[in-house]
Amino acid sequence: MRPLNVLASATVIFVAVDTLCYHVSGDVFGESSVYTLTTGFEGFDLKEAKLIVVGSTFFTIVSLAVVIFLHKIPCVRDLKGYRLFAFHATLVVCILSTGISRYLINLVLVANKDQGEFEQRYRIPPQGLNTLPEEPCNLVYLYLESFEASFFDHEVFPGLVPNLKRLSTEAHHYTDVHDEGGFTMGSFVASQCGIKLITPLGSENFMDSGRLLGGYLPGATCIGDHLNASGYNLEYMGGADKNFAGKNLFLRSHGFKSVKGNAELRQPGESTAPWGRFDDALLDDLFTRYAELSAKDEPFALFSLTVDTHAPGGVVSPRCGDLRYGDGKNSMLNAVHCSDKLIAEFVDKIRTHSSFERTLLVVGSDHKMMGNVADPFLNELSKKKTRKNSLLVFDGKVKEFRGAVVSTSGSTFDVGATVLSYLTGGRITELGLGRSLRDQDGSVTLINEYQTLDAFRAKTQEWRTSFKKFWRFPDCDDKPVDGFSVDAAGVVHVSGSKFRVPAYFKLDPESGLQILEIVLHDEENHLQTQLRGSDETALMIDTCAKFPPVVPGAQYCYVYRRDGISVKKSIATGEHVPLPPSPTVSVTRRTTRRALH
């Protein structure tokens, strides 16, 4: 294929991907796209995006058919000299301006950035009962799907959220919280751990709890870890599928004892929305569970996430009946208007419950609204002001609690530290990169420190290497691997992480110790093929049956290869195998390595 056709085809594909991502998420290809593609689509409602996917696919196929024969079009075929060069240059510029190109370029630019500033600013709070008041306060945290602060703007959306506007005057209303999550799981991690969620590319199946046993971000300390260590019972109830995007794995990895979603909570015969249960049913069950937990002696934290306002169209819960916003033609604004009623009813029930005096209630958006049918209004608003997250806090343990507007500039990173500040009576004001927003005078958030939002976001991009390390994948920046072991369950322990066999580790060819990449595959013979067809320095661990001839009585074996020499040996359960292996073990030259397969 000619260079012109190649460039034109790449342009069409890159633009089509960006278009699809924008209509689904409200932004071009980026971290949320990579994360979703990597974690899979379990629990994703394909009906919601069917028209968008079909339209994008049709556009791509037709456009590719055109560009394949582009060189035969007379006006293009006759291009020569500087005109042909200008046409090529235009296509290159189009490719470089897409989200995919910017994402890849950014990966290269930040690869070797100094991480010293991150290490100076990252905080792990103390854990344990000594950080809490004598009578610990219970926590109810209700994430509102895409319910950004823009909907509180009376000029753009008059009368849209009258009930929450009323409640905002009775709460600590945080008005300057910038969205650094971007999508639900990114927001969960940012608000609960104070860090940015980075997809660890190069380490496949990282979300598969059956293969990587270390959990979801095992290196991070999140609000759930702190509360669990302090004796809290942590539970989550949501209307959507609990496994979508790794939500269940994240929560269970960080202290939650119970995680329930649509499948666990839905009643027989109950009607559901495209993304799961309607919010009226969810909030009823959430309040019932709050009352049950309040009757017990142990402190608890109850988290939840609504779904009715999920892009692109939103849904109206049955309890709202014919309630509509304005002329009722915009389905998302109808959903927001209904949610305003349902959420306010839930908040009022919690606040009038006898146990509210021992409760901290937090209500706020997980992230800004993604691409949806209300975009014309939101895009118009964004020309005048920055779109931000909503955040309301009701502190039941404070007598005569008064509402207040808190305008400290912060981000989703700061939410977890702010919540801990309430729960600990100000003993803890830092979590990860987050700082409590309660201290309007002395709170040094990252946005305040770096003075502008753009400078703050540029800095967090530079810290990508540090964020990735919370997955605890050993890489060339970590200390060398001194060895490994395999337990009776077939779990490989190496450099603080746990993996199920088979596991394949690409190693630094010079030292033979430092791990450059971890490859996990479920295919039966893929790793065997990789070991046979490559000269790279590597370590592979699997059952001995995969390494004939079989060692009598041995269950697990390994092959360590370096400089064309393969070392094969069985492993006793729990035995620590040093690297490099002892020279007394059997050694097979590269020419005879086929015997291992």
XYZ file of C-alpha atoms in Angstrom:
597
model
C 0.000 0.000 0.000
C 1.279 3.464 -0.888
C 2.406 5.871 1.887
C -0.511 8.167 1.056
C -3.042 5.386 1.566
C -1.365 4.289 4.796
C -1.456 7.811 6.251
C -5.043 8.346 5.145
C -6.130 5.001 6.633
C -4.407 5.754 9.931
C -6.088 9.162 10.024
C -9.531 7.649 9.509
C -9.018 4.976 12.171
C -7.562 7.366 14.767
C -10.314 9.937 14.210
C -13.003 7.230 14.362
C -11.653 5.938 17.679
C -11.576 9.479 19.082
C -15.134 10.089 17.903
C -16.369 6.877 19.495
C -14.588 7.663 22.779
C -15.963 11.206 22.814
C -19.569 10.127 22.359
C -19.243 7.434 25.020
C -17.142 9.260 27.618
C -17.264 12.936 26.655
C -13.538 12.987 25.897
C -11.168 11.670 23.263
C -9.040 8.551 23.720
C -7.182 8.656 27.032
C -6.621 6.868 30.329
C -10.272 5.918 30.795
C -10.336 4.345 27.313
C -7.200 2.307 27.984
C -8.547 1.212 31.355
C -11.895 0.082 29.941
C -10.282 -1.794 27.051
C -7.920 -3.516 29.478
C -10.446 -4.468 32.154
C -13.140 -5.660 29.754
C -16.842 -4.904 29.345
C -18.437 -7.169 31.944
C -21.495 -5.309 33.222
C -21.373 -2.712 30.423
C -24.737 -1.961 28.848
C -24.068 -2.392 25.143
C -27.577 -1.197 24.240
C -26.704 2.278 25.489
C -23.814 2.605 23.045
C -25.149 0.410 20.198
C -26.050 3.246 17.833
C -22.763 5.016 18.488
C -20.704 1.865 17.876
C -22.658 0.957 14.731
C -22.377 4.506 13.384
C -18.649 4.718 14.075
C -18.038 1.305 12.485
C -20.021 2.223 9.370
C -18.148 5.536 9.069
C -14.801 3.750 9.424
C -15.581 1.070 6.831
C -16.837 3.563 4.243
C -13.925 5.927 4.844
C -11.356 3.126 4.597
C -12.922 1.992 1.323
C -12.427 5.519 -0.001
C -8.838 5.975 1.180
C -7.725 2.574 -0.178
C -8.467 3.926 -3.641
C -7.428 7.468 -2.788
C -4.491 7.433 -5.167
C -6.867 6.791 -8.078
C -8.922 9.939 -7.500
C -7.814 12.428 -10.211
C -7.323 15.448 -7.941
C -5.162 13.350 -5.588
C -3.400 11.292 -8.256
C -2.096 14.442 -9.929
C -0.545 15.849 -6.732
C 3.190 16.312 -7.096
C 6.060 18.163 -5.508
C 5.246 20.490 -2.646
C 1.490 19.875 -3.035
C 1.937 16.172 -2.412
C 4.250 16.940 0.504
C 1.677 19.367 1.958
C -1.035 16.712 1.669
C 1.142 14.158 3.461
C 2.016 16.723 6.148
C -1.655 17.536 6.688
C -2.463 13.879 7.298
C 0.460 13.550 9.725
C -0.742 16.605 11.658
C -4.245 15.110 11.833
C -2.838 11.853 13.228
C -0.671 13.629 15.794
C -3.611 15.731 16.994
C -5.744 12.705 17.940
C -6.141 11.446 21.483
C -4.334 8.170 20.733
C -1.230 10.003 19.495
C -1.229 12.428 22.411
C -1.593 9.542 24.859
C 1.330 7.639 23.344
C 3.511 10.750 23.080
C 2.816 11.563 26.725
C 3.901 8.044 27.749
C 7.259 8.688 26.096
C 7.678 12.196 27.496
C 7.017 11.240 31.131
C 8.813 7.883 31.085
C 11.983 9.132 32.804
C 10.674 12.079 34.797
C 12.081 12.535 38.282
C 9.664 11.227 40.946
C 11.193 13.070 43.882
C 8.365 15.596 44.201
C 5.798 12.805 44.336
C 7.644 11.044 47.143
C 7.796 14.296 49.112
C 4.050 14.856 48.815
C 2.601 11.359 49.142
C 1.290 10.657 52.666
C 0.261 7.434 54.401
C -1.873 8.325 57.436
C -1.465 6.482 60.745
C -3.965 3.679 61.290
C -5.668 2.251 64.333
C -8.186 3.114 67.001
C -5.929 5.792 68.485
C -6.665 8.007 65.476
C -10.406 8.070 66.223
C -12.507 9.851 68.843
C -13.725 7.810 71.815
C -17.092 7.400 70.083
C -16.325 6.743 66.403
C -18.660 8.281 63.864
C -20.392 6.140 61.254
C -19.987 7.076 57.596
C -22.492 7.066 54.749
C -20.930 8.033 51.409
C -23.274 8.370 48.440
C -21.579 8.859 45.068
C -23.896 10.531 42.581
C -23.316 9.303 39.043
C -22.059 12.259 36.941
C -24.035 14.706 39.116
C -21.621 17.598 38.671
C -21.867 21.018 40.283
C -23.000 22.587 37.000
C -26.543 21.402 37.659
C -26.678 23.730 40.679
C -26.223 26.747 38.362
C -29.600 28.480 38.415
C -28.834 30.681 35.401
C -28.253 27.730 33.088
C -30.589 25.230 34.789
C -33.317 27.201 36.607
C -35.298 25.009 38.991
C -33.440 21.821 38.026
C -32.298 20.754 41.521
C -34.387 22.751 44.024
C -34.138 20.146 46.777
C -30.367 19.752 46.662
C -29.998 23.528 46.416
C -31.893 23.737 49.702
C -29.755 21.037 51.276
C -26.557 22.719 50.091
C -27.328 25.636 52.409
C -27.582 23.218 55.333
C -24.346 21.347 54.556
C -20.668 22.075 54.253
C -20.836 22.824 50.557
C -17.467 22.423 48.804
C -17.658 24.533 45.668
C -14.187 24.272 44.112
C -13.501 20.541 43.721
C -11.964 19.813 40.309
C -12.569 16.441 38.678
C -9.386 14.354 38.614
C -11.071 10.959 38.380
C -12.583 11.307 34.925
C -14.555 8.059 35.143
C -16.108 6.065 37.960
C -13.185 3.821 38.926
C -10.736 6.665 38.442
C -12.882 8.712 40.826
C -13.179 5.887 43.360
C -9.389 5.594 43.477
C -8.770 9.353 43.535
C -11.342 10.085 46.264
C -10.566 7.055 48.444
C -6.794 6.714 47.949
C -5.653 10.193 46.955
C -3.873 8.988 43.803
C -4.478 8.815 40.072
C -5.583 5.507 38.576
C -3.045 4.441 35.956
C -3.495 1.328 33.835
C -0.316 -0.765 34.144
C 0.294 -1.411 30.468
C 2.708 -4.216 29.693
C 1.346 -6.383 32.487
C -1.520 -8.307 30.952
C -4.502 -9.646 32.896
C -3.685 -7.261 35.737
C -7.351 -7.105 36.668
C -7.864 -10.859 36.775
C -8.074 -11.728 40.449
C -7.550 -15.350 39.542
C -4.055 -14.630 38.242
C -2.729 -11.590 40.097
C -3.456 -12.299 43.746
C -2.048 -9.120 45.221
C -5.367 -7.365 44.673
C -6.297 -4.039 43.176
C -3.625 -1.398 43.823
C -2.159 -3.428 46.705
C 0.533 -0.825 47.257
C -1.949 1.987 47.949
C -3.350 2.937 51.352
C -6.969 4.013 50.964
C -9.711 5.238 53.279
C -11.107 1.687 53.417
C -7.769 0.351 54.678
C -7.689 2.970 57.415
C -11.268 2.395 58.539
C -10.911 -1.393 58.425
C -7.792 -1.207 60.612
C -9.750 1.016 62.988
C -12.494 -1.555 63.520
C -15.079 -0.343 60.985
C -17.386 -2.670 59.091
C -17.256 -1.533 55.452
C -20.055 -2.285 53.006
C -20.951 -1.217 49.478
C -24.359 -1.302 47.781
C -24.776 -0.212 44.160
C -27.368 -0.473 41.429
C -24.946 -1.483 38.670
C -23.022 -4.726 38.202
C -20.513 -4.887 41.053
C -17.822 -6.387 38.815
C -17.904 -3.719 36.121
C -14.453 -2.148 35.637
C -13.057 -3.965 38.680
C -15.178 -2.227 41.306
C -15.671 -5.362 43.406
C -11.967 -6.232 43.342
C -10.933 -2.698 44.307
C -13.307 -2.483 47.254
C -12.532 -5.963 48.590
C -8.810 -5.265 48.246
C -9.190 -2.235 50.522
C -11.165 -3.345 53.540
C -14.751 -3.845 52.341
C -16.333 -6.988 53.752
C -19.514 -6.827 51.689
C -19.928 -5.647 48.087
C -23.360 -5.966 46.488
C -24.580 -4.872 43.079
C -27.523 -5.380 40.755
C -27.440 -9.183 40.806
C -27.292 -9.401 44.600
C -29.878 -6.691 45.398
C -32.476 -6.993 42.637
C -35.759 -8.511 43.773
C -37.658 -11.126 41.716
C -39.803 -9.408 39.120
C -38.224 -6.004 39.774
C -37.974 -3.751 36.706
C -34.479 -2.442 36.018
C -32.810 0.326 34.051
C -30.131 -0.217 31.344
C -27.297 0.136 33.881
C -28.987 -1.780 36.692
C -31.492 -1.019 39.449
C -33.426 2.222 39.469
C -32.220 4.652 42.131
C -35.523 4.714 44.012
C -35.159 0.998 44.819
C -31.448 1.316 45.588
C -31.888 4.249 47.970
C -34.715 2.471 49.800
C -32.479 -0.544 50.409
C -29.578 1.710 51.348
C -31.604 3.434 54.051
C -32.870 0.085 55.353
C -29.299 -1.161 55.612
C -28.269 2.077 57.355
C -30.951 1.522 59.985
C -29.855 -2.104 60.486
C -26.178 -1.225 60.876
C -26.997 1.685 63.207
C -28.628 -0.743 65.625
C -25.313 -2.538 66.117
C -22.437 -1.505 68.354
C -19.598 -1.542 65.816
C -18.839 1.530 63.693
C -19.582 1.168 59.987
C -18.999 2.831 56.639
C -21.708 2.358 54.015
C -20.848 3.395 50.433
C -23.105 3.542 47.396
C -23.322 4.837 43.822
C -26.446 5.922 41.937
C -26.976 5.106 38.235
C -30.055 6.968 36.955
C -27.993 9.913 35.679
C -25.564 7.755 33.698
C -24.795 9.058 30.202
C -25.865 9.282 27.492
C -29.586 9.612 28.179
C -30.263 8.958 31.835
C -33.431 7.313 33.159
C -36.296 8.384 35.409
C -37.091 6.133 38.381
C -40.690 4.863 38.541
C -41.364 6.729 41.794
C -40.970 10.074 40.010
C -43.990 9.278 37.853
C -44.631 12.094 35.395
C -42.080 14.435 36.995
C -40.180 16.142 34.178
C -37.918 19.163 33.814
C -39.206 22.025 31.703
C -40.830 20.785 28.522
C -39.622 17.253 29.307
C -37.818 16.846 25.978
C -34.320 16.323 27.429
C -34.103 12.872 29.000
C -30.896 13.584 30.952
C -32.285 16.719 32.568
C -35.431 14.761 33.424
C -33.204 12.166 35.106
C -31.298 14.836 37.043
C -34.550 16.477 38.144
C -35.924 13.139 39.373
C -32.632 12.297 41.118
C -32.772 15.621 42.929
C -36.072 14.533 44.484
C -34.925 10.989 45.364
C -31.541 11.991 46.782
C -33.049 14.757 48.890
C -35.609 12.339 50.310
C -32.812 9.930 51.219
C -30.722 12.663 52.843
C -33.701 13.906 54.850
C -34.474 10.379 56.099
C -30.870 9.880 57.236
C -30.771 13.265 58.959
C -34.000 12.612 60.870
C -32.983 9.093 61.947
C -32.202 8.661 65.624
C -28.631 7.528 64.843
C -27.715 10.532 62.713
C -25.991 12.127 65.696
C -23.306 9.440 65.203
C -23.208 9.729 61.404
C -21.191 11.608 58.817
C -23.122 11.823 55.542
C -21.203 12.645 52.349
C -23.001 13.235 49.053
C -21.206 14.172 45.843
C -20.560 13.395 42.200
C -18.075 10.739 41.194
C -16.993 12.747 38.136
C -18.278 15.258 35.618
C -20.996 14.301 33.179
C -19.719 12.361 30.165
C -21.024 12.788 26.629
C -24.818 13.024 26.893
C -27.955 14.608 25.508
C -27.561 17.642 27.802
C -24.182 18.527 26.246
C -25.469 21.676 24.490
C -26.270 23.219 27.888
C -23.110 21.978 29.599
C -20.874 23.071 26.729
C -22.403 26.528 26.854
C -21.754 26.711 30.593
C -18.144 25.586 30.163
C -17.475 28.663 28.019
C -18.098 30.804 31.111
C -16.769 28.694 33.984
C -14.915 25.480 34.802
C -17.135 22.469 35.335
C -16.482 20.883 38.739
C -17.623 18.114 41.063
C -20.374 18.524 43.628
C -19.649 17.725 47.284
C -21.934 18.129 50.319
C -21.041 17.009 53.857
C -23.519 16.710 56.754
C -21.878 16.177 60.152
C -24.485 14.698 62.502
C -22.236 14.596 65.576
C -21.951 18.399 65.660
C -24.804 19.943 67.603
C -26.422 22.880 65.862
C -24.519 22.027 62.690
C -24.614 25.011 60.370
C -24.238 25.058 56.639
C -21.252 26.798 55.127
C -19.730 27.368 51.723
C -16.137 26.089 51.580
C -14.274 27.524 48.606
C -10.842 25.968 49.165
C -9.512 24.999 45.747
C -8.939 21.260 45.528
C -9.575 18.129 43.495
C -10.927 14.612 43.811
C -7.570 13.697 45.409
C -8.539 15.801 48.444
C -11.927 14.226 49.154
C -10.624 11.211 51.103
C -8.412 13.376 53.323
C -11.368 15.685 53.953
C -13.616 12.784 54.997
C -10.921 11.394 57.322
C -10.532 14.833 58.851
C -14.208 14.772 59.882
C -14.068 11.180 61.146
C -10.886 11.639 63.189
C -11.714 15.036 64.630
C -8.891 16.640 62.660
C -6.225 14.125 63.706
C -5.748 13.065 60.075
C -5.739 15.685 57.348
C -3.648 13.978 54.663
C -4.209 10.893 52.502
C -2.053 10.073 49.483
C -1.712 13.312 47.542
C -4.875 14.674 49.153
C -5.167 17.328 51.841
C -8.238 18.192 53.882
C -10.311 20.992 52.364
C -11.791 21.923 55.744
C -8.871 24.166 56.680
C -9.581 27.127 54.429
C -6.509 29.015 55.589
C -3.794 26.389 55.911
C -4.807 23.642 53.466
C -2.034 23.288 50.908
C -3.683 21.244 48.173
C -1.698 20.375 45.065
C -3.762 22.803 43.016
C -2.905 25.602 45.439
C 0.740 24.565 45.530
C 1.146 24.541 41.760
C -1.082 27.633 41.461
C -2.915 26.713 38.268
C -5.037 23.742 37.251
C -2.962 23.156 34.119
C 0.313 23.106 36.084
C -1.200 20.709 38.618
C -2.398 18.307 35.920
C 0.921 18.460 34.095
C 2.677 17.493 37.310
C 0.396 14.506 37.938
C 1.148 13.341 34.389
C 4.844 13.384 35.235
C 4.178 11.108 38.215
C 2.813 8.285 36.075
C 5.718 6.003 37.066
C 4.924 6.488 40.755
C 1.210 5.851 40.267
C 1.949 2.649 38.351
C 4.050 1.299 41.222
C 0.957 1.042 43.417
C 0.155 -2.080 41.410
C 3.438 -3.478 42.771
C 4.630 -4.787 39.461
C 8.408 -5.069 39.857
C 10.252 -3.181 37.132
C 13.737 -1.959 36.302
C 13.439 0.862 38.839
C 12.862 -1.524 41.753
C 15.463 -3.450 43.685
C 16.697 -6.633 42.013
C 14.727 -9.818 42.556
C 16.683 -12.024 44.958
C 14.516 -15.075 44.435
C 11.037 -16.561 44.480
C 8.937 -19.321 46.025
C 5.795 -21.300 45.212
C 3.289 -22.324 47.868
C 1.053 -25.411 47.932
C -1.760 -23.562 46.157
C 0.437 -22.790 43.162
C 0.918 -19.158 44.102
C 4.240 -17.634 43.074
C 5.686 -15.112 45.533
C 8.141 -12.656 43.987
C 9.095 -9.114 44.981
C 6.064 -8.585 47.182
C 3.544 -9.681 44.532
C 1.636 -12.921 44.122
C 0.805 -14.710 40.867
C -0.759 -18.011 39.918
C 1.196 -20.340 37.672
C 1.996 -20.242 34.837
C 4.034 -17.057 35.144
C 6.686 -15.726 32.778
C 9.112 -12.972 33.774
C 11.300 -11.162 31.259
C 14.554 -10.241 32.997
C 17.315 -7.718 32.442
C 19.879 -9.514 30.232
C 22.863 -7.882 31.962
C 22.056 -8.676 35.587
C 19.641 -11.542 35.000
C 17.774 -10.314 38.073
C 15.712 -7.189 37.473
C 12.228 -7.802 36.075
C 11.502 -5.851 32.903
C 8.059 -7.279 32.157
C 5.566 -9.772 33.531
C 3.571 -11.815 31.045
C 0.473 -13.681 32.207
C -1.540 -15.674 29.692
C -4.366 -18.150 30.068
C -3.798 -19.899 26.748
C -2.608 -23.475 27.273
C 0.581 -23.367 25.244
C 1.302 -19.663 24.796
C 4.048 -19.379 27.404
C 5.677 -22.589 26.225
C 5.790 -21.171 22.714
C 7.213 -17.911 24.020
C 9.940 -19.719 25.947
C 10.871 -21.833 22.936
C 10.810 -19.040 20.364
C 12.775 -16.326 22.140
C 16.360 -15.759 23.224
C 15.468 -13.279 25.957
C 16.657 -13.672 29.524
C 13.652 -15.060 31.336
C 12.207 -17.049 34.208
C 9.193 -19.306 33.751
C 7.342 -21.119 36.546
C 4.680 -23.764 35.905
C 3.622 -27.289 36.793
C 6.299 -29.881 36.074
C 3.965 -31.614 33.616
C 4.573 -28.670 31.277
C 8.352 -29.331 31.329
C 8.911 -32.901 30.121
C 10.561 -35.111 31.034
C 8.481 -34.962 34.209
C 10.401 -34.925 37.485
C 9.044 -37.819 39.630
C 7.054 -36.606 42.636
C 7.538 -32.912 41.792
C 4.568 -30.601 41.337
C 6.151 -27.293 40.280
C 9.234 -26.568 38.187
C 10.984 -23.552 36.747
C 13.207 -22.721 33.808
C 15.721 -19.893 34.103
C 17.349 -18.870 30.836
C 20.290 -16.533 30.272
C 23.005 -16.282 27.615
C 21.601 -19.232 25.669
C 21.708 -21.540 28.679
C 18.558 -22.918 30.314
C 18.470 -24.112 33.916
C 15.583 -26.399 34.834
C 14.725 -27.642 38.310
C 11.802 -28.709 40.463
C 10.706 -26.572 43.414
C 9.759 -27.819 46.848
C 6.656 -26.171 48.311
C 7.703 -23.068 50.221
C 11.331 -23.348 49.111
C 13.044 -20.027 48.464
C 14.876 -20.251 45.145
C 17.650 -17.665 44.804
C 18.490 -15.985 41.522
C 20.639 -16.735 39.689
C 20.132 -20.452 40.450
C 22.870 -22.611 41.885
C 25.283 -23.888 39.219
C 24.866 -27.428 40.569
C 21.440 -27.829 39.000
C 20.912 -29.415 35.611
C 21.912 -27.202 32.705
C 20.723 -27.573 29.141
C 22.393 -25.859 26.228
C 20.258 -23.905 23.829
C 20.678 -26.582 21.162
C 18.940 -29.166 23.371
C 16.318 -26.870 24.815
C 13.554 -28.416 22.740
C 13.567 -31.317 25.200
C 11.831 -29.041 27.665
C 8.770 -28.921 25.488
